[in-house]
């Protein structure tokens, strides 16, 4: 330490205002710092510093001394460490160490008495800035002077720091924790200061100590002389309350005032407490987190006043028991000093990182404030205010709840030191008024912010709803247009279909005049019926020829004719249909197939109690496997065919009619015909199925019929089919698509009858 | 005489032109008093005043509506409105009970995920999706009560906001005192 450095800072500026209350420090600063017996239970409020944290432990879990109980990521976050080993008995709301004693979430740690610690890793090699800061943060170090501001933030300022001030002023009466710490751990404190210097790189460092602590100043001087700290000096300042306040100390040492709303770092100054310096040294060099602190337990209501190492989280009740607290109904427990401390409403609250004093005064020592009287406007309060406010004006406005006016008198700059209340001849608890006013102002401000936020959200929502509405409308319009265009297209189709139907009808009537006009409402069904009627008649006239020429063709034709007949039967007007005489003895398989189809049809016609057809058929007994496969194929085809639109069907019907008028001439293209035949077969199969479901007794028979029909269809597809057959198939398709349920029932009945007849005949033959 | 007439006519013309120009140039859009009134309203958008939001009520006040229709604002807001509008303060239409700040809370095990409350919330303070649990963003909730009615399973309740250490208002007489 150079001589120039010491003289440089001997110039001191006076503190505005301030008072000289009785110091009462001798009560506790004569004995060294002692240790108390460990407590059985510790209360660890979560989180202590920083808004958010995540619990890292569970209830019932065993924790070791120094183990962090929380995790967090926010910049302000500081871990809460277990002060000793034990189990977490509970995590629940407990009263807080706060004037309100409002319950906060607290970890209750049940000590196991072993005091087993996690291994603390001492720094072996020189650490980088980041490592030091990380260690300070991990150790959970907060300002030990009482404000509990995270030190790692203060030690990592954005701006250049010119001056580091170590606050060992301890201006409040009664408190001697820093005094004793400086006396006993001066070199450790200086080690901490060295770390801060390394982090901040200040031009000068000042350790400020009030002149009522000469022993502490002496100890620090000696330690400083022994150390190699650059540009560091001890500054003894006159005793005056509240010179230990951060901004007040800066004013005393530099003559600069920290502007309203600013922080010392804006002036290039950082102020740290000596207790913080000690904790930083421990955290960085030994890796020990902030587990305990020195607390002054003092007052005349206690047997053993003095300073004690107390674990953070120790219940105040435990400390009082250990130090011989004489509880009386009117005795008070004050946390902090007599000027700025607060009275606890319950002693089952923990010691926090910033708790530096427990004051237990006797009633006559620190009397309850007498009844408040009217302000006499003496102006004493304005004389002592260290922040140069007008406490009187603030009082009026706070009392009248004119908080905006109080704000205009810079209420927010009040440090709540209590000087004004101390000097007030009317015993007005001025600070209490200011605190209420400050809380109200803060609430109003938050409400305003909340309202603005709500308004923003409401407007954003309104905008969004508006947009969504517009989008919906646009979409609806688009859909409507699409529908409109689609509808006009459909109409065209419908017109075309109607035209086709009319044509078909005309053709049918022109071709066969003797066919009775169907009266069913369903035009398609009618057409189909008419067509089938024509077929049947044609078949009748040329049936014998066909059979003579080719058994096969005849059989198929007969079957189809029967199908037609059935349809006609389904219509209310009874048409006379053919009696297709299929060759009963025909060994030809195809003939059998045809017969099967016919029987299916016949069954249906009979179901309607109007047995128009007399089909003489021999039902095939043997089921062909191939036929079954074919049936499956046919079914698939039928499905495809069903997709075809109605106009196509009508066209088909028209074609059929033409073809049927000239049954023997091969006019149509074979490929087209083959496809149609397939469809016809599938339809036949479907019908057969339906029929089978209608009459359960014929179930075995049905499958056979179906398969045989399918087989027939397969043969159709082979292409060597006469035109008549193909055209018949067409009709089938159209008919089937406009299927009538009644017709099916009729068919089922008819088939049943037919079957019975066949059996009888077979027996005769045999 | 003639000079005076001419002069006055000229003056009248000049000022007329100036005033006409000013009326166009510095025209105020909307009624500025509405903005002032709206700034005083609590923006809960609750509709308890009978208007669909705070802005419509502000407009109504500007057009002569009573100033005591805002329960969330309480008597403080009413008094400010009385000051602003130059009318006599009137007792609020609501009881004191409705003036406590509340926040909606969804009992999540009962929520069926119908999204009805989400649609009702004027400030989008409820998050959730169809057939999934919903929850209220307490920091954004204005306590307007509008989500309670649409809930088909009545799983939404309005909880008064509790004081914590940060929001404590230093009402020392409210602290329960225990004997040591």
PDB file of C-alpha atoms in Angstrom, chain A residues 51 95-96 98-102 104 317 325 327-329 331-333 342 344-348 416 432 435-436 439-440 442 444 446-448 450-455 457-461 464-465, chain B residues 35 38-39 41-45 52-56 80 101 118-126 137-143 163-172 175-180:
ATOM      1  CA  UNK A  51     -37.975 -16.327  -9.048  1.00  0.00           C
ATOM      2  CA  UNK A  95     -44.008 -19.197   7.702  1.00  0.00           C
ATOM      3  CA  UNK A  96     -41.352 -17.046   6.102  1.00  0.00           C
ATOM      4  CA  UNK A  98     -40.449 -11.792   6.570  1.00  0.00           C
ATOM      5  CA  UNK A  99     -42.451  -9.088   8.324  1.00  0.00           C
ATOM      6  CA  UNK A 100     -45.618 -10.618   6.908  1.00  0.00           C
ATOM      7  CA  UNK A 101     -44.702 -14.190   7.888  1.00  0.00           C
ATOM      8  CA  UNK A 102     -46.665 -15.302   4.836  1.00  0.00           C
ATOM      9  CA  UNK A 104     -43.650 -19.940   1.549  1.00  0.00           C
ATOM     10  CA  UNK A 317     -36.412 -20.764  17.879  1.00  0.00           C
ATOM     11  CA  UNK A 325     -33.853 -16.139  25.532  1.00  0.00           C
ATOM     12  CA  UNK A 327     -39.529 -15.164  26.777  1.00  0.00           C
ATOM     13  CA  UNK A 328     -42.167 -12.908  28.223  1.00  0.00           C
ATOM     14  CA  UNK A 329     -45.561 -12.145  26.736  1.00  0.00           C
ATOM     15  CA  UNK A 331     -40.982  -9.621  24.420  1.00  0.00           C
ATOM     16  CA  UNK A 332     -40.145  -9.009  20.807  1.00  0.00           C
ATOM     17  CA  UNK A 333     -37.884 -10.795  18.386  1.00  0.00           C
ATOM     18  CA  UNK A 342     -38.727  -6.137  11.596  1.00  0.00           C
ATOM     19  CA  UNK A 344     -41.225 -11.562  13.838  1.00  0.00           C
ATOM     20  CA  UNK A 345     -44.714 -12.822  14.468  1.00  0.00           C
ATOM     21  CA  UNK A 346     -43.433 -16.352  14.941  1.00  0.00           C
ATOM     22  CA  UNK A 347     -39.981 -17.715  15.788  1.00  0.00           C
ATOM     23  CA  UNK A 348     -40.458 -20.883  13.714  1.00  0.00           C
ATOM     24  CA  UNK A 416     -36.531   3.188   4.568  1.00  0.00           C
ATOM     25  CA  UNK A 432     -44.552   2.452   7.761  1.00  0.00           C
ATOM     26  CA  UNK A 435     -43.920   1.186   2.839  1.00  0.00           C
ATOM     27  CA  UNK A 436     -47.673   1.002   2.448  1.00  0.00           C
ATOM     28  CA  UNK A 439     -46.672  -1.279  -2.033  1.00  0.00           C
ATOM     29  CA  UNK A 440     -49.765   0.487  -3.328  1.00  0.00           C
ATOM     30  CA  UNK A 442     -46.203  -1.045  -7.086  1.00  0.00           C
ATOM     31  CA  UNK A 444     -51.092   0.083  -9.285  1.00  0.00           C
ATOM     32  CA  UNK A 446     -48.532  -3.857 -11.985  1.00  0.00           C
ATOM     33  CA  UNK A 447     -52.245  -3.536 -12.534  1.00  0.00           C
ATOM     34  CA  UNK A 448     -51.652  -1.002 -15.229  1.00  0.00           C
ATOM     35  CA  UNK A 450     -51.547  -6.163 -16.569  1.00  0.00           C
ATOM     36  CA  UNK A 451     -54.327  -4.077 -18.095  1.00  0.00           C
ATOM     37  CA  UNK A 452     -52.105  -3.078 -20.986  1.00  0.00           C
ATOM     38  CA  UNK A 453     -51.139  -6.663 -21.490  1.00  0.00           C
ATOM     39  CA  UNK A 454     -54.771  -7.738 -21.381  1.00  0.00           C
ATOM     40  CA  UNK A 455     -55.708  -5.048 -23.851  1.00  0.00           C
ATOM     41  CA  UNK A 457     -54.115  -9.750 -25.979  1.00  0.00           C
ATOM     42  CA  UNK A 458     -57.741  -8.763 -26.428  1.00  0.00           C
ATOM     43  CA  UNK A 459     -56.940  -6.713 -29.493  1.00  0.00           C
ATOM     44  CA  UNK A 460     -54.795  -9.472 -30.933  1.00  0.00           C
ATOM     45  CA  UNK A 461     -57.621 -11.899 -30.377  1.00  0.00           C
ATOM     46  CA  UNK A 464     -57.490 -12.902 -35.235  1.00  0.00           C
ATOM     47  CA  UNK A 465     -61.220 -13.568 -34.952  1.00  0.00           C
TER      48      UNK A 465
ATOM     49  CA  UNK B  35     -58.875   6.958 -25.222  1.00  0.00           C
ATOM     50  CA  UNK B  38     -60.162   3.537 -21.826  1.00  0.00           C
ATOM     51  CA  UNK B  39     -56.782   4.100 -20.228  1.00  0.00           C
ATOM     52  CA  UNK B  41     -60.525   1.047 -17.369  1.00  0.00           C
ATOM     53  CA  UNK B  42     -58.986  -2.200 -16.129  1.00  0.00           C
ATOM     54  CA  UNK B  43     -59.110  -3.957 -19.526  1.00  0.00           C
ATOM     55  CA  UNK B  44     -60.550  -7.154 -18.149  1.00  0.00           C
ATOM     56  CA  UNK B  45     -62.902  -7.240 -21.154  1.00  0.00           C
ATOM     57  CA  UNK B  52     -68.691  -6.090 -25.122  1.00  0.00           C
ATOM     58  CA  UNK B  53     -65.322  -4.971 -23.797  1.00  0.00           C
ATOM     59  CA  UNK B  54     -63.649  -1.974 -22.268  1.00  0.00           C
ATOM     60  CA  UNK B  55     -63.444   0.135 -25.409  1.00  0.00           C
ATOM     61  CA  UNK B  56     -67.204   0.009 -26.072  1.00  0.00           C
ATOM     62  CA  UNK B  80     -60.970   8.593 -11.621  1.00  0.00           C
ATOM     63  CA  UNK B 101     -58.869  -9.753  -8.131  1.00  0.00           C
ATOM     64  CA  UNK B 118     -60.983 -21.231 -24.816  1.00  0.00           C
ATOM     65  CA  UNK B 119     -63.496 -19.728 -27.176  1.00  0.00           C
ATOM     66  CA  UNK B 120     -65.009 -17.660 -24.392  1.00  0.00           C
ATOM     67  CA  UNK B 121     -61.745 -16.195 -23.087  1.00  0.00           C
ATOM     68  CA  UNK B 122     -61.391 -12.617 -24.339  1.00  0.00           C
ATOM     69  CA  UNK B 123     -57.643 -12.483 -23.771  1.00  0.00           C
ATOM     70  CA  UNK B 124     -56.583 -15.956 -24.945  1.00  0.00           C
ATOM     71  CA  UNK B 125     -55.483 -16.873 -21.461  1.00  0.00           C
ATOM     72  CA  UNK B 126     -56.589 -20.513 -21.698  1.00  0.00           C
ATOM     73  CA  UNK B 137     -52.330 -18.833 -17.844  1.00  0.00           C
ATOM     74  CA  UNK B 138     -52.665 -17.140 -14.492  1.00  0.00           C
ATOM     75  CA  UNK B 139     -50.438 -14.260 -15.495  1.00  0.00           C
ATOM     76  CA  UNK B 140     -52.653 -13.409 -18.470  1.00  0.00           C
ATOM     77  CA  UNK B 141     -56.035 -14.078 -16.846  1.00  0.00           C
ATOM     78  CA  UNK B 142     -58.038 -10.937 -16.144  1.00  0.00           C
ATOM     79  CA  UNK B 143     -60.515 -12.729 -13.920  1.00  0.00           C
ATOM     80  CA  UNK B 163     -50.610 -12.274  -1.601  1.00  0.00           C
ATOM     81  CA  UNK B 164     -47.040 -13.384  -1.602  1.00  0.00           C
ATOM     82  CA  UNK B 165     -43.906 -11.839  -0.202  1.00  0.00           C
ATOM     83  CA  UNK B 166     -43.436  -9.733  -3.290  1.00  0.00           C
ATOM     84  CA  UNK B 167     -46.953  -8.363  -3.441  1.00  0.00           C
ATOM     85  CA  UNK B 168     -47.455  -7.916   0.278  1.00  0.00           C
ATOM     86  CA  UNK B 169     -48.890  -4.493   1.026  1.00  0.00           C
ATOM     87  CA  UNK B 170     -47.442  -3.942   4.526  1.00  0.00           C
ATOM     88  CA  UNK B 171     -50.761  -4.095   6.274  1.00  0.00           C
ATOM     89  CA  UNK B 172     -49.134  -5.009   9.550  1.00  0.00           C
ATOM     90  CA  UNK B 175     -50.488 -10.392  10.444  1.00  0.00           C
ATOM     91  CA  UNK B 176     -51.589 -13.013  12.925  1.00  0.00           C
ATOM     92  CA  UNK B 177     -49.452 -12.533  16.038  1.00  0.00           C
ATOM     93  CA  UNK B 178     -48.371 -15.553  18.016  1.00  0.00           C
ATOM     94  CA  UNK B 179     -47.083 -15.424  21.538  1.00  0.00           C
ATOM     95  CA  UNK B 180     -43.595 -16.780  21.835  1.00  0.00           C
TER      96      UNK B 180
END
